[in-house]
Short mmCIF file of C-alpha atoms in Angstrom, two decimals:
data_model
loop_
_atom_site.label_atom_id
_atom_site.label_comp_id
_atom_site.label_asym_id
_atom_site.label_seq_id
_atom_site.Cartn_x
_atom_site.Cartn_y
_atom_site.Cartn_z
CA MET A 2 92.42 107.38 96.08
CA LYS A 3 88.91 105.08 94.53
CA ILE A 4 89.78 101.45 96.12
CA LEU A 5 87.40 98.54 95.40
CA HIS A 6 86.65 95.83 97.67
CA THR A 7 86.22 92.17 96.05
CA SER A 8 86.30 88.42 98.02
CA ASP A 9 85.37 84.78 97.48
CA TRP A 10 86.02 84.80 93.43
CA HIS A 11 86.15 80.51 94.18
CA ILE A 12 87.50 80.42 90.92
CA GLY A 13 86.58 76.97 89.70
CA ARG A 14 83.16 76.39 91.86
CA LEU A 15 80.93 73.59 90.76
CA LEU A 16 77.57 74.34 91.39
CA ASN A 17 76.02 70.83 91.90
CA ASP A 18 77.26 69.24 88.11
CA TYR A 19 78.03 72.88 86.31
CA SER A 20 80.62 74.54 86.08
CA LEU A 21 81.07 78.10 86.95
CA LEU A 22 83.92 79.04 85.00
CA GLU A 23 81.57 80.75 82.22
CA ASP A 24 79.95 82.63 84.79
CA GLN A 25 82.64 83.44 86.46
CA GLN A 26 84.49 84.92 83.04
CA PHE A 27 81.38 87.32 82.88
CA LEU A 28 81.60 88.24 86.43
CA LEU A 29 85.06 89.42 85.87
CA GLU A 30 84.51 91.68 82.08
CA GLN A 31 81.50 92.83 84.60
CA LEU A 32 84.37 94.24 87.12
CA TYR A 33 86.33 95.38 84.85
CA ALA A 34 83.67 97.73 83.38
CA LEU A 35 82.97 98.82 86.50
CA ILE A 36 86.58 99.01 87.52
CA GLN A 37 87.07 101.74 84.61
CA GLU A 38 83.52 103.64 84.79
CA ASN A 39 84.57 104.61 88.80
CA GLY A 40 87.92 104.86 87.63
CA VAL A 41 89.00 102.21 90.64
CA GLU A 42 92.94 102.87 90.92
CA VAL A 43 93.08 99.79 94.14
CA LEU A 44 91.23 96.28 93.45
CA LEU A 45 91.48 94.57 96.76
CA ILE A 46 91.00 90.46 96.66
CA SER A 47 90.53 89.05 100.37
CA GLY A 48 91.17 85.59 100.35
CA ASP A 49 89.58 82.54 98.63
CA LEU A 50 90.26 83.46 94.86
CA PHE A 51 90.25 79.92 94.30
CA ASP A 52 87.70 77.42 94.95
CA ARG A 53 90.06 74.99 96.14
CA ARG A 54 93.92 73.85 97.49
CA VAL A 55 94.40 72.73 94.24
CA PRO A 56 92.91 74.08 91.17
CA SER A 57 92.08 72.28 87.49
CA ALA A 58 94.41 73.91 84.86
CA GLN A 59 90.89 75.70 83.66
CA ALA A 60 90.46 77.58 86.65
CA VAL A 61 94.52 78.72 86.99
CA LYS A 62 94.33 79.78 83.16
CA LEU A 63 91.31 82.23 84.28
CA LEU A 64 92.65 83.99 87.22
CA ASP A 65 96.13 84.12 85.24
CA GLU A 66 94.31 86.25 82.74
CA ALA A 67 92.14 88.36 84.94
CA PHE A 68 95.91 88.78 86.82
CA PHE A 69 97.36 89.67 83.76
CA HIS A 70 94.18 92.23 82.49
CA LEU A 71 93.60 93.77 85.35
CA VAL A 72 97.91 94.51 86.11
CA ALA A 73 99.06 94.77 82.97
CA ARG A 74 96.53 96.21 80.51
CA MET A 75 94.49 97.96 83.11
CA LYS A 76 97.24 99.46 85.27
CA LEU A 77 95.91 98.51 88.24
CA LYS A 78 97.04 97.74 91.63
CA VAL A 79 96.01 95.22 93.13
CA LEU A 80 96.55 93.26 96.32
CA ALA A 81 94.96 89.80 97.13
CA ILE A 82 95.57 87.32 100.64
CA GLY A 83 95.47 84.04 100.73
CA GLY A 84 91.74 82.42 102.38
CA ASN A 85 90.56 78.98 103.38
CA HIS A 86 90.52 77.73 100.65
CA ASP A 87 93.31 78.39 99.14
CA SER A 88 96.86 76.98 99.00
CA PRO A 89 99.07 78.73 100.96
CA GLU A 90 102.21 77.70 98.69
CA ARG A 91 100.33 77.84 95.70
CA LEU A 92 99.06 81.01 95.61
CA SER A 93 102.80 82.62 97.08
CA PHE A 94 104.37 81.17 93.75
CA ALA A 95 106.87 84.05 92.25
CA SER A 96 104.75 86.61 94.11
CA ARG A 97 107.73 88.42 95.05
CA LEU A 98 108.44 88.34 91.15
CA TYR A 99 104.97 89.81 90.73
CA ARG A 100 104.89 93.01 93.53
CA GLU A 101 107.67 94.39 90.77
CA SER A 102 104.17 94.97 88.70
CA GLY A 103 102.22 95.86 90.85
CA LEU A 104 100.14 93.01 91.90
CA TYR A 105 101.03 91.55 95.51
CA MET A 106 100.04 88.13 96.75
CA GLU A 107 100.34 87.45 100.35
CA SER A 108 99.47 83.82 101.26
CA VAL A 109 101.63 82.76 104.07
CA PHE A 110 101.69 83.95 107.52
CA ASP A 111 104.72 83.93 108.91
CA GLY A 112 104.17 86.55 112.03
CA ASN A 113 104.55 89.45 110.39
CA VAL A 114 101.77 91.39 108.59
CA ARG A 115 103.08 92.32 105.45
CA ARG A 116 102.03 96.08 104.63
CA VAL A 117 102.19 97.60 100.94
CA THR A 118 102.10 101.65 101.04
CA LEU A 119 101.00 103.13 97.77
CA GLU A 120 100.02 107.23 97.43
CA ASP A 121 97.60 109.20 96.38
CA GLU A 122 97.39 112.81 96.47
CA PHE A 123 96.77 113.26 100.74
CA GLY A 124 99.75 110.98 101.13
CA GLU A 125 100.46 107.04 102.07
CA VAL A 126 97.61 104.80 102.50
CA CYS A 127 98.86 101.52 104.15
CA PHE A 128 97.39 98.15 103.69
CA HIS A 129 97.92 95.31 105.92
CA LEU A 130 97.56 91.93 104.17
CA LEU A 131 97.12 89.06 106.72
CA PRO A 132 95.88 85.95 105.09
CA TYR A 133 93.69 83.01 106.31
CA THR A 134 95.93 80.97 108.98
CA ASP A 135 94.08 78.25 110.68
CA ALA A 136 94.20 78.17 115.01
CA PHE A 137 96.87 75.05 114.92
CA ALA A 138 98.84 76.75 112.57
CA LEU A 139 99.30 79.81 114.78
CA ARG A 140 99.96 77.83 117.60
CA ARG A 141 102.66 76.27 116.34
CA LEU A 142 104.50 79.87 115.05
CA TYR A 143 103.83 81.29 118.28
CA LYS A 144 105.24 78.15 120.36
CA ASP A 145 102.46 77.72 122.99
CA ALA A 146 103.37 81.02 123.89
CA VAL A 147 99.62 82.46 123.99
CA PRO A 148 96.62 81.51 125.83
CA PRO A 149 94.66 78.50 123.98
CA GLY A 150 91.62 79.48 122.10
CA ASP A 151 91.43 80.72 118.74
CA ASN A 152 90.61 84.56 120.09
CA ALA A 153 93.55 84.71 122.32
CA LEU A 154 95.73 83.55 118.68
CA PHE A 155 94.21 86.32 116.81
CA ARG A 156 94.57 88.50 119.89
CA GLU A 157 98.29 88.45 119.36
CA THR A 158 98.25 88.69 115.73
CA ALA A 159 96.15 92.02 116.25
CA ARG A 160 99.18 92.91 118.69
CA ARG A 161 101.75 92.16 116.33
CA ILE A 162 100.18 94.27 113.78
CA ARG A 163 99.24 96.86 115.74
CA GLU A 164 103.32 98.01 116.47
CA GLY A 165 103.18 98.54 112.69
CA LEU A 166 100.43 100.73 112.86
CA ASP A 167 100.81 104.49 112.29
CA PRO A 168 97.78 105.87 113.33
CA ALA A 169 98.03 108.97 111.64
CA LYS A 170 97.85 107.62 108.06
CA ARG A 171 95.11 105.80 106.37
CA ASN A 172 95.08 102.47 106.84
CA VAL A 173 93.57 99.34 105.54
CA LEU A 174 93.30 95.66 106.94
CA LEU A 175 92.91 92.99 104.47
CA ALA A 176 91.47 89.75 106.14
CA HIS A 177 89.98 86.49 106.06
CA GLY A 178 88.16 84.30 108.47
CA PHE A 179 84.46 83.91 110.39
CA PHE A 180 84.99 88.05 112.66
CA GLY A 181 82.41 89.97 114.65
CA TRP A 182 82.65 92.20 117.26
CA VAL A 183 82.20 91.74 120.93
CA SER A 184 81.26 94.55 123.21
CA ARG A 185 83.74 94.85 126.88
CA GLU A 186 80.40 92.84 127.87
CA GLY A 187 80.98 90.04 125.86
CA GLU A 188 78.54 90.24 123.87
CA GLN A 189 78.66 89.82 119.52
CA GLN A 190 76.98 93.71 118.25
CA ASN A 191 75.38 92.40 115.08
CA GLU A 192 74.23 89.05 114.01
CA LEU A 193 76.00 87.94 110.26
CA ILE A 194 74.15 86.79 107.25
CA LEU A 195 75.42 83.28 106.65
CA SER A 196 75.01 80.75 103.82
CA GLU A 197 75.52 77.00 103.63
CA SER A 198 78.61 77.83 101.63
CA GLU A 199 80.51 78.82 104.27
CA LEU A 200 78.80 78.05 107.39
CA ASN A 201 81.80 76.21 109.25
CA VAL A 202 84.44 78.84 108.47
CA GLY A 203 87.10 75.75 107.77
CA GLY A 204 86.45 74.53 111.33
CA SER A 205 87.34 77.85 113.13
CA GLU A 206 85.20 79.28 115.89
CA LEU A 207 84.27 83.80 115.51
CA THR A 208 86.74 85.94 116.10
CA ASP A 209 87.11 88.73 117.98
CA LEU A 210 88.42 92.23 115.73
CA SER A 211 87.76 94.77 118.21
CA ALA A 212 91.15 95.04 118.46
CA LEU A 213 91.56 96.15 115.46
CA GLY A 214 88.98 99.03 115.93
CA ASP A 215 91.86 102.16 114.73
CA PHE A 216 91.80 100.54 110.56
CA ASP A 217 90.33 103.55 108.49
CA TYR A 218 88.55 99.88 106.79
CA ILE A 219 88.49 96.58 107.41
CA ALA A 220 87.90 94.74 103.98
CA LEU A 221 86.69 91.06 105.43
CA GLY A 222 86.51 87.88 103.15
CA HIS A 223 85.01 84.66 103.66
CA LEU A 224 80.93 85.14 104.81
CA HIS A 225 78.85 85.37 101.37
CA ALA A 226 76.20 88.14 101.40
CA PRO A 227 77.84 91.45 101.46
CA GLN A 228 77.62 93.29 105.29
CA LYS A 229 79.09 95.15 108.09
CA VAL A 230 80.40 93.45 111.15
CA TRP A 231 79.56 96.52 113.55
CA ARG A 232 80.11 99.50 111.81
CA ASP A 233 79.95 100.51 108.17
CA THR A 234 84.10 100.74 107.68
CA ILE A 235 84.38 96.74 108.33
CA ARG A 236 82.70 94.99 105.64
CA TYR A 237 82.64 91.69 103.91
CA SER A 238 81.70 92.20 99.84
CA GLY A 239 80.56 88.83 99.41
CA SER A 240 81.11 86.80 96.81
CA LEU A 241 81.10 87.39 93.54
CA LEU A 242 78.61 85.00 92.08
CA LYS A 243 75.61 83.40 94.22
CA TYR A 244 77.48 79.88 94.72
CA SER A 245 74.63 77.57 96.73
CA VAL A 246 70.93 78.27 96.41
CA SER A 247 70.63 79.77 100.40
CA GLU A 248 72.18 82.58 98.90
CA ALA A 249 69.31 82.73 96.16
CA GLY A 250 67.81 85.73 97.96
CA GLN A 251 71.50 87.87 98.04
CA LYS A 252 73.03 90.76 96.05
CA LYS A 253 75.88 90.26 95.08
CA GLY A 254 78.05 93.56 93.99
CA ALA A 255 82.08 94.94 95.16
CA VAL A 256 82.15 97.76 97.66
CA LEU A 257 83.87 101.09 96.42
CA LEU A 258 85.75 103.30 98.55
CA ASP A 259 86.48 106.88 97.68
CA LEU A 260 89.36 107.60 100.35
CA ARG A 261 90.14 111.03 100.82
CA GLU A 262 91.80 112.64 103.59
CA LYS A 263 92.24 110.55 106.95
CA GLY A 264 88.72 110.66 108.18
CA ASN A 265 87.19 111.22 104.90
CA LEU A 266 85.53 107.99 103.33
CA SER A 267 82.82 107.43 101.36
CA LEU A 268 81.46 103.36 100.19
CA SER A 269 78.65 102.30 98.08
CA LEU A 270 77.93 99.23 96.70
CA LEU A 271 78.35 98.20 93.05
CA PRO A 272 75.70 95.85 91.33
CA LEU A 273 77.29 92.92 89.72
CA ARG A 274 74.55 90.73 87.61
CA PRO A 275 75.13 87.08 86.63
CA LYS A 276 75.55 85.05 83.31
CA ARG A 277 72.38 83.44 84.94
CA ASP A 278 70.97 84.46 88.04
CA LEU A 279 70.34 81.69 91.27
CA ARG A 280 66.60 81.69 92.23
CA VAL A 281 64.48 79.30 93.68
CA ILE A 282 60.73 79.11 92.06
CA GLU A 283 57.60 77.46 93.32
CA GLY A 284 54.70 75.36 91.51
CA SER A 285 53.53 72.50 90.59
CA LEU A 286 54.83 70.69 87.84
CA GLU A 287 52.45 71.50 85.49
CA GLU A 288 52.43 74.80 86.54
CA LEU A 289 55.92 75.29 86.56
CA SER A 290 55.96 72.97 82.73
CA ARG A 291 53.73 75.77 81.10
CA TYR A 292 56.50 78.47 82.38
CA GLU A 293 57.24 81.10 79.21
CA GLU A 294 59.39 83.71 79.78
CA ARG A 295 62.02 82.11 78.27
CA GLU A 296 65.46 84.17 79.39
CA SER A 297 64.27 83.54 82.86
CA ASN A 298 64.64 80.17 82.13
CA GLN A 299 68.27 80.03 81.31
CA ASP A 300 69.09 80.80 85.04
CA TYR A 301 70.19 77.76 88.07
CA VAL A 302 66.71 77.26 89.86
CA PHE A 303 65.99 75.18 92.41
CA ALA A 304 61.89 74.01 92.40
CA ARG A 305 59.21 73.60 95.54
CA LEU A 306 56.99 71.94 94.02
CA THR A 307 53.12 72.12 95.29
CA ASP A 308 52.29 68.88 94.66
CA SER A 309 50.89 66.69 97.31
CA HIS A 310 53.52 63.55 95.92
CA LEU A 311 56.37 63.61 93.47
CA VAL A 312 55.64 63.03 89.92
CA THR A 313 57.55 60.62 88.13
CA ASP A 314 60.24 61.58 85.92
CA ALA A 315 59.83 65.37 87.38
CA MET A 316 63.56 66.15 87.45
CA ALA A 317 63.41 65.41 83.64
CA LYS A 318 60.28 67.04 83.12
CA LEU A 319 61.92 70.14 84.67
CA LYS A 320 64.96 70.49 83.15
CA SER A 321 63.01 70.43 80.14
CA VAL A 322 62.06 73.45 80.71
CA TYR A 323 64.96 74.74 83.14
CA PRO A 324 68.18 73.40 81.33
CA TYR A 325 70.19 74.63 84.84
CA ALA A 326 67.58 73.44 87.72
CA LEU A 327 69.52 72.22 90.09
CA GLY A 328 67.20 70.27 91.97
CA LEU A 329 63.47 70.48 93.65
CA ARG A 330 61.48 69.64 96.77
CA LEU A 331 58.27 69.46 97.67
CA SER A 332 57.21 72.05 99.99
CA ALA A 333 54.64 69.97 102.46
CA LEU A 334 58.15 68.32 103.17
CA ASP A 335 60.09 71.53 103.23
CA ASP A 336 57.51 73.00 106.38
CA SER A 337 58.46 69.36 108.86
CA ALA A 338 61.62 69.70 107.96
CA GLN A 339 62.93 73.63 108.99
CA LEU A 340 62.99 72.77 112.72
CA HIS A 341 66.14 69.78 112.08
CA LEU A 342 67.57 71.83 109.03
CA ARG A 343 67.99 75.13 112.00
CA GLY A 344 69.13 72.64 114.35
CA GLY A 345 72.12 71.50 111.23
CA MET A 346 72.67 74.76 110.40
CA GLN A 347 73.45 75.32 114.45
CA ARG A 348 75.43 72.75 114.35
CA ALA A 349 77.42 74.17 111.33
CA GLN A 350 77.97 76.66 112.17
CA LYS A 351 80.07 75.61 115.42
CA SER A 352 83.92 74.51 114.98
CA GLU A 353 85.30 70.64 114.60
CA THR A 354 86.49 71.40 118.29
CA GLN A 355 82.93 72.60 119.71
CA LEU A 356 81.17 69.55 118.19
CA PHE A 357 83.02 67.25 119.78
CA ALA A 358 83.20 69.34 123.35
CA ASP A 359 79.03 69.62 122.99
CA PHE A 360 79.05 65.61 122.29
CA TYR A 361 82.11 64.85 125.02
CA SER A 362 79.24 67.00 127.60
CA ALA A 363 76.17 64.85 126.42
CA VAL A 364 77.67 62.17 126.92
CA THR A 365 80.04 62.36 130.17
CA GLY A 366 78.12 65.65 132.24
CA LEU A 367 81.65 67.04 131.86
CA GLU A 368 83.67 70.29 130.43
CA LEU A 369 86.52 69.82 127.59
CA SER A 370 89.50 71.58 129.83
CA GLU A 371 91.31 74.11 127.21
CA ALA A 372 94.34 71.45 127.00
CA GLU A 373 91.96 68.98 126.07
CA ARG A 374 89.94 71.67 123.02
CA ASP A 375 93.75 72.23 122.30
CA VAL A 376 94.22 68.36 121.65
CA VAL A 377 90.97 67.89 119.59
CA ARG A 378 91.90 70.75 117.54
CA GLU A 379 95.52 69.40 116.41
CA MET A 380 93.87 66.14 115.55
CA ALA A 381 90.79 68.01 113.17
CA GLN A 382 93.55 69.74 111.96
CA GLN A 383 95.68 67.01 110.84
CA ALA A 384 92.54 65.12 109.77
CA LYS A 385 91.96 68.25 107.12
CA GLU A 386 95.97 68.10 106.50
CA ALA A 387 95.46 64.19 105.74
CA GLY A 388 92.00 64.96 103.56
CA LEU A 389 90.39 63.06 106.07
CA GLU A 390 87.65 66.09 106.79
CA ASP A 391 85.03 65.09 104.73
#
């Protein structure tokens, strides 16, 4: 069975003030070609189909057209889960009807992990669909029967998944979140590549995946850089496009799985080439204004200026050459800001609960109890649901 693993489409995303719908349409058409060229039979989308919980009409139309083309025209099986950017209720609309045509959408977790079974010449392949669910919702779902902490909640979810797992069959898990692999000694096994787009991960803490080591492949979504988690068969496919300047150096793609008999799986990363790349350019404003590679001038660019001071109307002059310029900054300022930026990124990787715990400890010299952490989590979730998270 040929399977293509993607995630983080973020349909409807804006890059600064630029709509990316045209860029996303271009990438989707490229995805169709890759599917056809490689004989793909199943497409996985591991969350964040939309960029907003209430997507624009244009974003909904683009995703609707994509699904129709994939399922109705290309006769593909599409398995998708909701991510932290998606609205579970909106994505679940008509999902039971969609299954009849080959679109399996799972966005609302009710305590039971949905399983989709497909067959090939080697027998059954069981796909387990685990949509993103925040810790507060899991706590309500499990009715406080689980010890505090995100990992304790996930261990309960993992236990439920394992109950329906037949290890003799080939099993694939789709999940969305901030996952790592922690050893028995409590050490994280590999560093994850993070970017500004997803540092906070919806306020969730790093979740340990080691309780689900029996899967033949785990298709993860949320982190935008393609990467493995401990081993090659546990992977983030990464986003379709570069969605922030911090992703400028990343190479985007989709993971192609050639799944044969149990234990025989080969992987390859198929590159995706955007309509407009996102690049960081460097030089004096005068040098950059003389840039003559007109085709590359259509990329999204962020300029690091080597001038000793900002020039009047620098952004307007930059845009006269690079119409999709995102911004600029003096390189001299970058060096002095690096320590502050790294500290900010470290803070951004922490959940709201941990940030409050750090603040509380700094002010009082005391540590928050687990019960107090639960109260903070609940308040943070209530603020998020009320639209006050920013």
